[in-house]
Tab-separated table of C-alpha atoms in Angstrom:
chain	number	residue	atom	x	y	z
J	1	MET	CA	0.000	0.000	0.000
J	2	ARG	CA	1.359	3.436	-0.928
J	3	VAL	CA	0.492	6.928	0.266
J	4	PHE	CA	1.288	9.829	-2.066
J	5	SER	CA	1.577	13.592	-1.606
J	6	SER	CA	2.686	16.162	-4.154
J	7	ALA	CA	4.319	19.588	-4.118
J	8	LYS	CA	5.745	22.125	-6.544
J	9	THR	CA	9.547	22.349	-6.830
J	10	SER	CA	11.504	25.566	-7.331
J	11	ASP	CA	11.332	25.177	-11.127
J	12	ASN	CA	7.528	24.721	-10.895
J	13	SER	CA	7.698	21.017	-11.800
J	14	GLU	CA	5.735	18.483	-9.771
J	15	ARG	CA	7.469	16.367	-7.122
J	16	VAL	CA	5.681	13.256	-5.859
J	17	VAL	CA	6.528	11.948	-2.402
J	18	LEU	CA	5.813	8.239	-1.863
J	19	GLU	CA	5.451	6.471	1.480
J	20	ARG	CA	5.121	2.686	1.381
J	21	VAL	CA	3.393	0.808	4.186
J	22	SER	CA	2.368	-2.830	4.484
J	23	ALA	CA	-0.910	-2.471	6.418
J	24	VAL	CA	-3.890	-0.175	6.734
J	25	ALA	CA	-3.092	0.463	10.400
J	26	GLU	CA	0.281	1.921	9.380
J	27	ALA	CA	-1.339	4.181	6.777
J	28	LEU	CA	-4.014	5.773	8.957
J	29	PRO	CA	-1.667	8.184	10.852
J	30	ARG	CA	-0.189	9.351	7.521
J	31	LEU	CA	-3.510	10.206	5.842
J	32	PRO	CA	-3.810	13.854	7.082
J	33	ARG	CA	-0.721	14.848	5.052
J	34	ALA	CA	-1.492	12.712	1.988
J	35	ASP	CA	-3.193	13.599	-1.289
J	36	CYS	CA	-3.842	10.118	-2.653
J	37	VAL	CA	-3.699	6.445	-1.611
J	38	LEU	CA	-2.799	3.489	-3.850
J	39	LEU	CA	-4.504	0.590	-2.097
J	40	ASP	CA	-3.928	-3.133	-2.567
J	41	LEU	CA	-7.110	-5.048	-1.799
J	42	GLN	CA	-5.084	-7.906	-0.270
J	43	LEU	CA	-3.287	-6.689	2.883
J	44	PRO	CA	-2.396	-8.470	6.128
J	45	ASP	CA	-4.979	-6.534	8.155
J	46	ALA	CA	-7.589	-5.844	5.458
J	47	VAL	CA	-9.001	-7.946	2.642
J	48	GLY	CA	-11.315	-6.750	-0.103
J	49	LEU	CA	-13.187	-3.515	0.523
J	50	ASP	CA	-12.529	-3.496	4.278
J	51	GLY	CA	-9.308	-1.503	3.841
J	52	LEU	CA	-11.066	1.055	1.627
J	53	ALA	CA	-13.834	1.491	4.202
J	54	ARG	CA	-11.314	2.067	7.012
J	55	ILE	CA	-9.373	4.633	4.998
J	56	LEU	CA	-12.463	6.587	3.967
J	57	ALA	CA	-13.799	6.491	7.519
J	58	GLU	CA	-10.574	8.140	8.691
J	59	ALA	CA	-10.197	10.546	5.726
J	60	PRO	CA	-13.527	10.834	3.817
J	61	THR	CA	-12.219	13.272	1.208
J	62	ILE	CA	-8.938	11.567	0.274
J	63	ALA	CA	-8.516	10.171	-3.255
J	64	VAL	CA	-8.043	6.376	-3.385
J	65	VAL	CA	-6.940	4.211	-6.342
J	66	VAL	CA	-7.239	0.467	-5.720
J	67	LEU	CA	-5.070	-2.291	-7.166
J	68	THR	CA	-6.972	-5.399	-8.245
J	69	GLY	CA	-5.887	-8.834	-9.357
J	70	ARG	CA	-5.386	-9.861	-12.951
J	71	GLN	CA	-8.360	-8.735	-15.088
J	72	ASP	CA	-10.500	-8.369	-11.927
J	73	ASP	CA	-12.856	-5.642	-13.124
J	74	THR	CA	-15.615	-6.771	-10.782
J	75	ALA	CA	-13.585	-5.922	-7.656
J	76	GLY	CA	-12.455	-2.617	-9.181
J	77	ILE	CA	-15.989	-1.524	-10.066
J	78	ALA	CA	-17.165	-2.458	-6.571
J	79	ALA	CA	-14.353	-0.367	-5.059
J	80	VAL	CA	-15.330	2.661	-7.162
J	81	GLY	CA	-18.920	2.204	-6.052
J	82	ALA	CA	-17.710	2.166	-2.444
J	83	GLY	CA	-15.863	5.478	-2.758
J	84	ALA	CA	-12.581	4.892	-4.605
J	85	GLN	CA	-11.727	7.257	-7.419
J	86	ASP	CA	-10.344	4.620	-9.795
J	87	TYR	CA	-8.873	1.111	-10.023
J	88	LEU	CA	-5.918	-0.491	-11.829
J	89	ALA	CA	-5.063	-4.136	-12.547
J	90	LYS	CA	-1.681	-5.066	-11.082
J	91	ASP	CA	-0.394	-6.686	-14.285
J	92	GLN	CA	-1.204	-3.615	-16.417
J	93	VAL	CA	0.505	-0.857	-14.407
J	94	ASP	CA	3.557	1.056	-15.564
J	95	GLY	CA	5.056	4.296	-14.280
J	96	GLN	CA	3.258	6.685	-16.631
J	97	LEU	CA	-0.105	4.994	-16.250
J	98	LEU	CA	0.245	4.960	-12.486
J	99	LEU	CA	1.164	8.652	-12.298
J	100	ARG	CA	-1.673	9.610	-14.638
J	101	ALA	CA	-4.174	7.565	-12.630
J	102	LEU	CA	-3.056	9.131	-9.351
J	103	ARG	CA	-3.183	12.656	-10.730
J	104	TYR	CA	-6.628	12.026	-12.239
J	105	ALA	CA	-7.919	10.561	-8.967
J	106	TRP	CA	-6.613	13.505	-6.972
J	107	GLU	CA	-8.074	16.143	-9.302
J	108	ARG	CA	-11.384	14.294	-9.535
J	109	GLY	CA	-11.554	14.075	-5.754
J	110	ARG	CA	-10.949	17.813	-5.405
J	111	ALA	CA	-13.625	18.572	-8.006
J	112	GLU	CA	-16.142	16.373	-6.192
J	113	GLN	CA	-15.361	18.100	-2.887
J	114	PHE	CA	-15.902	21.507	-4.492
J	115	GLU	CA	-19.197	20.404	-6.057
J	116	GLN	CA	-20.344	18.987	-2.721
J	117	ARG	CA	-19.528	22.214	-0.867
J	118	LEU	CA	-21.281	24.241	-3.576
J	119	LEU	CA	-24.374	22.030	-3.355
J	120	GLN	CA	-24.414	22.283	0.443
J	121	HIS	CA	-24.120	26.069	0.211
J	122	GLN	CA	-26.976	26.267	-2.312
J	123	LEU	CA	-29.174	24.009	-0.191
J	124	LEU	CA	-28.423	26.108	2.882
J	125	MET	CA	-29.285	29.326	1.051
J	126	ARG	CA	-32.604	27.904	-0.172
J	127	GLU	CA	-33.447	26.527	3.263
J	128	ASN	CA	-32.533	29.831	4.911
J	129	ALA	CA	-34.686	31.738	2.436
J	130	ARG	CA	-37.682	29.504	3.153
J	131	LEU	CA	-37.191	29.767	6.914
J	132	GLU	CA	-36.673	33.522	6.786
J	133	ARG	CA	-39.874	33.994	4.800
J	134	GLY	CA	-41.652	32.084	7.544
J	135	LEU	CA	-40.114	34.018	10.419
J	136	LEU	CA	-40.331	37.530	9.000
J	137	PRO	CA	-43.795	39.053	9.253
J	138	SER	CA	-46.350	39.780	6.554
J	139	PRO	CA	-47.664	43.241	7.480
J	140	LEU	CA	-51.464	43.387	7.586
J	141	ILE	CA	-52.365	46.777	6.065
J	142	GLU	CA	-55.289	47.170	3.642
J	143	ASP	CA	-55.761	50.954	3.476
J	144	PRO	CA	-54.873	52.006	-0.125
J	145	ARG	CA	-53.678	55.365	1.188
J	146	LEU	CA	-50.842	53.687	3.088
J	147	GLY	CA	-47.711	52.061	1.779
J	148	LEU	CA	-45.232	50.102	3.899
J	149	THR	CA	-41.805	49.239	2.534
J	150	VAL	CA	-39.415	47.219	4.698
J	151	ARG	CA	-35.846	46.015	4.550
J	152	TYR	CA	-34.222	43.470	6.836
J	153	ARG	CA	-30.596	42.365	6.728
J	154	PRO	CA	-28.751	40.345	9.383
J	155	GLY	CA	-25.306	41.708	10.075
J	156	ARG	CA	-23.262	38.524	10.491
J	157	ASP	CA	-22.189	36.033	7.839
J	158	GLY	CA	-24.273	32.902	7.785
J	159	THR	CA	-26.903	34.212	10.137
J	160	LEU	CA	-30.513	33.685	9.257
J	161	LEU	CA	-32.050	36.370	11.470
J	162	GLY	CA	-30.669	38.901	13.888
J	163	GLY	CA	-32.159	40.462	16.990
J	164	ASP	CA	-33.971	43.235	15.100
J	165	PHE	CA	-37.694	42.889	14.464
J	166	TYR	CA	-40.660	44.790	13.011
J	167	ASP	CA	-44.365	44.310	12.338
J	168	ALA	CA	-47.445	46.291	11.287
J	169	ILE	CA	-51.185	45.606	11.617
J	170	GLU	CA	-54.324	47.519	10.661
J	171	VAL	CA	-56.871	46.851	13.430
J	172	PRO	CA	-60.710	46.827	13.102
J	173	ASP	CA	-61.178	50.465	14.144
J	174	GLY	CA	-59.056	51.548	11.156
J	175	SER	CA	-55.936	52.563	13.083
J	176	VAL	CA	-52.572	51.077	12.163
J	177	ARG	CA	-50.189	49.694	14.779
J	178	LEU	CA	-46.503	49.466	13.927
J	179	ILE	CA	-43.488	48.349	15.939
J	180	ILE	CA	-39.762	48.148	15.328
J	181	GLY	CA	-37.278	46.886	17.883
J	182	ASP	CA	-33.770	45.654	18.590
J	183	VAL	CA	-32.704	43.034	21.160
J	184	SER	CA	-29.346	43.802	22.766
J	185	GLY	CA	-26.454	41.531	21.822
J	186	HIS	CA	-25.780	39.276	18.857
J	187	GLY	CA	-26.365	35.587	18.374
J	188	PRO	CA	-29.032	32.905	18.011
J	189	ASP	CA	-30.508	33.531	21.477
J	190	GLU	CA	-31.054	37.202	20.702
J	191	ALA	CA	-32.509	36.370	17.267
J	192	ALA	CA	-34.933	33.867	18.784
J	193	LEU	CA	-35.976	36.391	21.428
J	194	GLY	CA	-36.585	39.041	18.752
J	195	VAL	CA	-38.929	36.672	16.891
J	196	ALA	CA	-40.729	35.828	20.161
J	197	LEU	CA	-41.244	39.514	21.003
J	198	ARG	CA	-42.627	40.282	17.556
J	199	ILE	CA	-45.084	37.378	17.725
J	200	ALA	CA	-46.126	38.389	21.233
J	201	TRP	CA	-46.722	41.978	20.089
J	202	ARG	CA	-48.839	40.815	17.139
J	203	SER	CA	-50.850	38.463	19.336
J	204	VAL	CA	-51.814	41.058	21.927
J	205	VAL	CA	-52.578	43.691	19.273
J	206	LEU	CA	-54.863	41.284	17.422
J	207	ALA	CA	-56.488	40.461	20.756
J	208	GLY	CA	-57.522	44.113	21.048
J	209	MET	CA	-55.233	45.153	23.903
J	210	PRO	CA	-54.935	48.934	24.361
J	211	MET	CA	-51.612	50.417	23.329
J	212	SER	CA	-50.756	51.348	26.917
J	213	ASP	CA	-50.821	47.663	27.936
J	214	VAL	CA	-49.139	46.102	24.921
J	215	LEU	CA	-45.540	47.003	25.749
J	216	ASP	CA	-46.009	45.929	29.379
J	217	LEU	CA	-46.993	42.462	28.203
J	218	VAL	CA	-44.145	42.330	25.690
J	219	GLU	CA	-41.720	43.317	28.446
J	220	LYS	CA	-43.012	40.549	30.701
J	221	LEU	CA	-42.383	38.034	27.944
J	222	LEU	CA	-38.857	39.359	27.476
J	223	LEU	CA	-38.096	38.875	31.181
J	224	VAL	CA	-39.480	35.338	31.104
J	225	GLU	CA	-37.948	34.157	27.833
J	226	ALA	CA	-34.469	35.700	28.019
J	227	ILE	CA	-31.981	33.035	29.147
J	228	GLN	CA	-29.566	35.778	30.212
J	229	PRO	CA	-30.090	39.426	31.168
J	230	LEU	CA	-31.113	41.197	27.971
J	231	PHE	CA	-33.015	44.327	27.047
J	232	ALA	CA	-34.772	45.466	23.895
J	233	THR	CA	-35.254	48.925	22.447
J	234	VAL	CA	-38.635	49.547	20.847
J	235	CYS	CA	-40.502	52.183	18.894
J	236	ALA	CA	-44.254	51.514	18.884
J	237	LEU	CA	-46.821	53.769	17.263
J	238	THR	CA	-50.482	53.963	16.319
J	239	VAL	CA	-51.616	55.910	13.243
J	240	ALA	CA	-55.146	57.317	13.586
J	241	PRO	CA	-57.885	56.056	11.219
J	242	ASP	CA	-57.981	59.424	9.422
J	243	ARG	CA	-54.130	59.259	8.998
J	244	ARG	CA	-53.774	62.843	10.268
J	245	SER	CA	-52.070	62.030	13.589
J	246	LEU	CA	-50.181	59.309	15.435
J	247	ARG	CA	-49.343	58.318	18.980
J	248	MET	CA	-45.888	56.967	19.710
J	249	THR	CA	-43.944	55.381	22.562
J	250	LEU	CA	-40.164	55.144	22.530
J	251	ALA	CA	-38.402	52.655	24.790
J	252	GLY	CA	-34.727	53.451	24.370
J	253	HIS	CA	-35.051	53.295	20.579
J	254	PRO	CA	-33.831	55.822	17.971
J	255	PRO	CA	-36.696	58.173	17.063
J	256	PRO	CA	-38.325	57.887	13.631
J	257	LEU	CA	-37.771	60.490	10.951
J	258	LEU	CA	-40.923	62.281	9.751
J	259	LEU	CA	-40.833	63.709	6.245
J	260	ASP	CA	-43.320	65.907	4.383
J	261	SER	CA	-44.639	67.314	7.658
J	262	PRO	CA	-45.922	70.901	7.883
J	263	ASP	CA	-42.725	71.854	9.726
J	264	GLY	CA	-40.378	70.028	7.369
J	265	PRO	CA	-38.322	66.886	8.133
J	266	ARG	CA	-37.908	66.270	11.846
J	267	LEU	CA	-37.157	63.590	14.393
J	268	LEU	CA	-39.948	62.531	16.719
J	269	SER	CA	-37.692	62.461	19.765
J	270	GLU	CA	-39.678	63.541	22.810
J	271	ASN	CA	-40.516	61.346	25.840
J	272	LEU	CA	-37.763	58.817	25.306
J	273	GLY	CA	-38.158	56.106	27.952
J	274	PRO	CA	-35.844	53.262	29.047
J	275	PRO	CA	-35.564	50.028	27.014
J	276	LEU	CA	-37.783	47.081	27.813
J	277	GLY	CA	-36.257	44.944	30.527
J	278	VAL	CA	-34.261	47.719	32.232
J	279	THR	CA	-36.855	49.112	34.659
J	280	PRO	CA	-39.849	46.746	34.524
J	281	GLY	CA	-43.226	48.278	35.281
J	282	ILE	CA	-42.203	51.900	34.684
J	283	GLU	CA	-44.960	54.164	33.373
J	284	ARG	CA	-44.398	54.937	29.706
J	285	HIS	CA	-45.551	58.145	28.036
J	286	GLU	CA	-47.057	58.599	24.594
J	287	LEU	CA	-46.149	61.365	22.188
J	288	HIS	CA	-48.998	62.767	20.086
J	289	VAL	CA	-47.878	63.908	16.620
J	290	PRO	CA	-50.121	65.772	14.136
J	291	LEU	CA	-49.632	64.811	10.493
J	292	GLY	CA	-50.336	66.443	7.169
J	293	ARG	CA	-52.422	64.987	4.345
J	294	GLN	CA	-49.341	63.393	2.766
J	295	TRP	CA	-46.343	62.201	4.740
J	296	SER	CA	-43.559	59.615	5.063
J	297	LEU	CA	-42.215	58.121	8.271
J	298	LEU	CA	-38.920	56.212	8.425
J	299	LEU	CA	-38.371	53.809	11.323
J	300	TYR	CA	-35.013	52.062	11.698
J	301	THR	CA	-32.671	50.234	14.040
J	302	ASP	CA	-29.269	51.573	15.024
J	303	GLY	CA	-27.369	49.149	12.771
J	304	ILE	CA	-27.971	51.523	9.863
J	305	PHE	CA	-25.842	54.274	11.392
J	306	GLU	CA	-23.440	52.529	13.801
J	307	GLY	CA	-20.950	51.482	11.162
J	308	ARG	CA	-17.471	52.930	11.488
J	309	THR	CA	-15.793	55.007	8.836
J	310	PRO	CA	-13.085	53.127	6.891
J	311	ASP	CA	-10.340	54.615	9.058
J	312	GLY	CA	-12.080	53.096	12.106
J	313	ARG	CA	-11.916	56.318	14.109
J	314	ARG	CA	-15.588	57.208	14.419
J	315	HIS	CA	-19.099	55.922	13.840
J	316	THR	CA	-21.034	57.162	10.838
J	317	GLY	CA	-23.635	58.508	13.279
J	318	PRO	CA	-27.392	59.114	13.158
J	319	GLU	CA	-27.062	62.718	11.992
J	320	ARG	CA	-25.304	61.651	8.782
J	321	MET	CA	-27.929	58.967	8.164
J	322	HIS	CA	-30.753	61.476	8.736
J	323	ASP	CA	-29.230	63.901	6.232
J	324	ILE	CA	-28.902	61.168	3.598
J	325	ALA	CA	-32.420	59.829	4.206
J	326	THR	CA	-33.896	63.353	4.068
J	327	ARG	CA	-32.276	63.834	0.670
J	328	LEU	CA	-33.128	60.416	-0.775
J	329	LEU	CA	-36.650	59.730	0.424
J	330	PRO	CA	-38.535	62.713	-1.081
J	331	GLU	CA	-36.828	62.505	-4.463
J	332	ARG	CA	-37.921	58.987	-5.448
J	333	ARG	CA	-41.341	57.408	-5.739
J	334	ASP	CA	-39.812	53.927	-5.964
J	335	ARG	CA	-39.679	53.247	-2.236
J	336	ASP	CA	-37.913	49.887	-2.621
J	337	GLU	CA	-35.070	51.470	-4.550
J	338	THR	CA	-34.957	54.351	-2.058
J	339	LEU	CA	-34.338	52.071	0.918
J	340	ASP	CA	-31.821	50.043	-1.076
J	341	ARG	CA	-29.954	53.232	-1.958
J	342	LEU	CA	-29.951	54.315	1.662
J	343	ILE	CA	-28.406	50.994	2.737
J	344	ARG	CA	-25.853	51.095	-0.103
J	345	THR	CA	-24.851	54.633	0.826
J	346	MET	CA	-24.365	53.732	4.493
J	347	ASP	CA	-22.400	50.617	3.476
J	348	ALA	CA	-20.131	52.800	1.341
J	349	LEU	CA	-19.501	55.219	4.208
J	350	HIS	CA	-18.576	52.209	6.356
J	351	GLY	CA	-16.180	50.926	3.705
J	352	GLY	CA	-18.148	47.702	3.190
J	353	PRO	CA	-21.294	45.918	4.427
J	354	LEU	CA	-22.397	47.160	7.842
J	355	ASP	CA	-21.558	44.851	10.746
J	356	ASP	CA	-24.814	45.063	12.683
J	357	ASP	CA	-28.357	43.942	11.891
J	358	ILE	CA	-30.466	46.398	9.907
J	359	ALA	CA	-34.239	46.831	9.929
J	360	LEU	CA	-35.957	49.668	8.055
J	361	ALA	CA	-39.666	50.421	7.741
J	362	LEU	CA	-40.897	53.276	5.543
J	363	LEU	CA	-44.585	54.067	6.114
J	364	THR	CA	-46.111	56.529	3.662
J	365	CYS	CA	-49.516	58.150	3.331
J	366	ASP	CA	-50.722	59.394	-0.037
J	367	PRO	CA	-54.397	60.466	-0.286
J	368	ALA	CA	-54.231	59.862	-4.039
J	369	GLY	CA	-54.116	56.149	-3.250
J	370	GLU	CA	-57.871	56.242	-2.570
J	371	ARG	CA	-58.492	57.045	-6.252
J	372	ARG	CA	-56.256	54.335	-7.705
């Protein structure tokens, strides 16, 4: 039995290093540094396909070429079916054929590994997309005057969902409830808690709970479900049935940006209370905001502005994000493209994709929608 590895020499030619062993047990410790194995099916400690099975159990991705007896195609085909890359008859092997077979087996093994990783990645992406569609909400708004455009992007590679969450529901009296929030920390526990808080909020809103009680119940769930001390920032608001005013509660969350208001763009930043989970049971205050006939309201989580500039010296900051949003939002009627441009611009200021989770919700009111 022979174990091969290869390397490039100084003149860029290929150098093959051969280690000869007489038993599978001697080969197993050498497999991590090997590229290919030439395996005799008749060894002192392994007969037939037993040696192949032991080698592949120890090194599943290694290329193996088996040596069979004279004209024994049946054993060779069985070995290939069991995971070998190729087989050779002992009485038909010469130096060139052997080297070509080993090189072919090695390259074929590498190609199969790449295809397997690609397939696994594609399957994971499709599965993640299906799961994310199930976990992210479907806003329930029927009023043709209102438009809701959302964007959600986890901030860590390979993550399905982050700790940010949002939801929106039009209730029977015609008012619209909307929430956006951010669970402190990063990881699967925080993501799961964010989903739980969103579902809890939707459940109590659909049950007809008054706005003053909803956040208290959501906070109680946070305290029960969090497996470690965590808090969540939240912006919750109710738009009146006539769409000319809203009531809002902030719990440690960045204030939304109101556009097209009678007083021009402004932040709704009064009565900022502590995050959920910090001071349970505290009385929370509502801010009443009058609205014009046509308006846009941007809600967001802090991931959109907490990226650092490429030199790493300072955060981009909310003021810069507000200036960019104020310029972009009124100039485009394509709200999807507007939010995408906002994210791309903030990514560029960061010098690459932002590190943190991002959730954006753009709620617009256009009276012309009633006539469409």
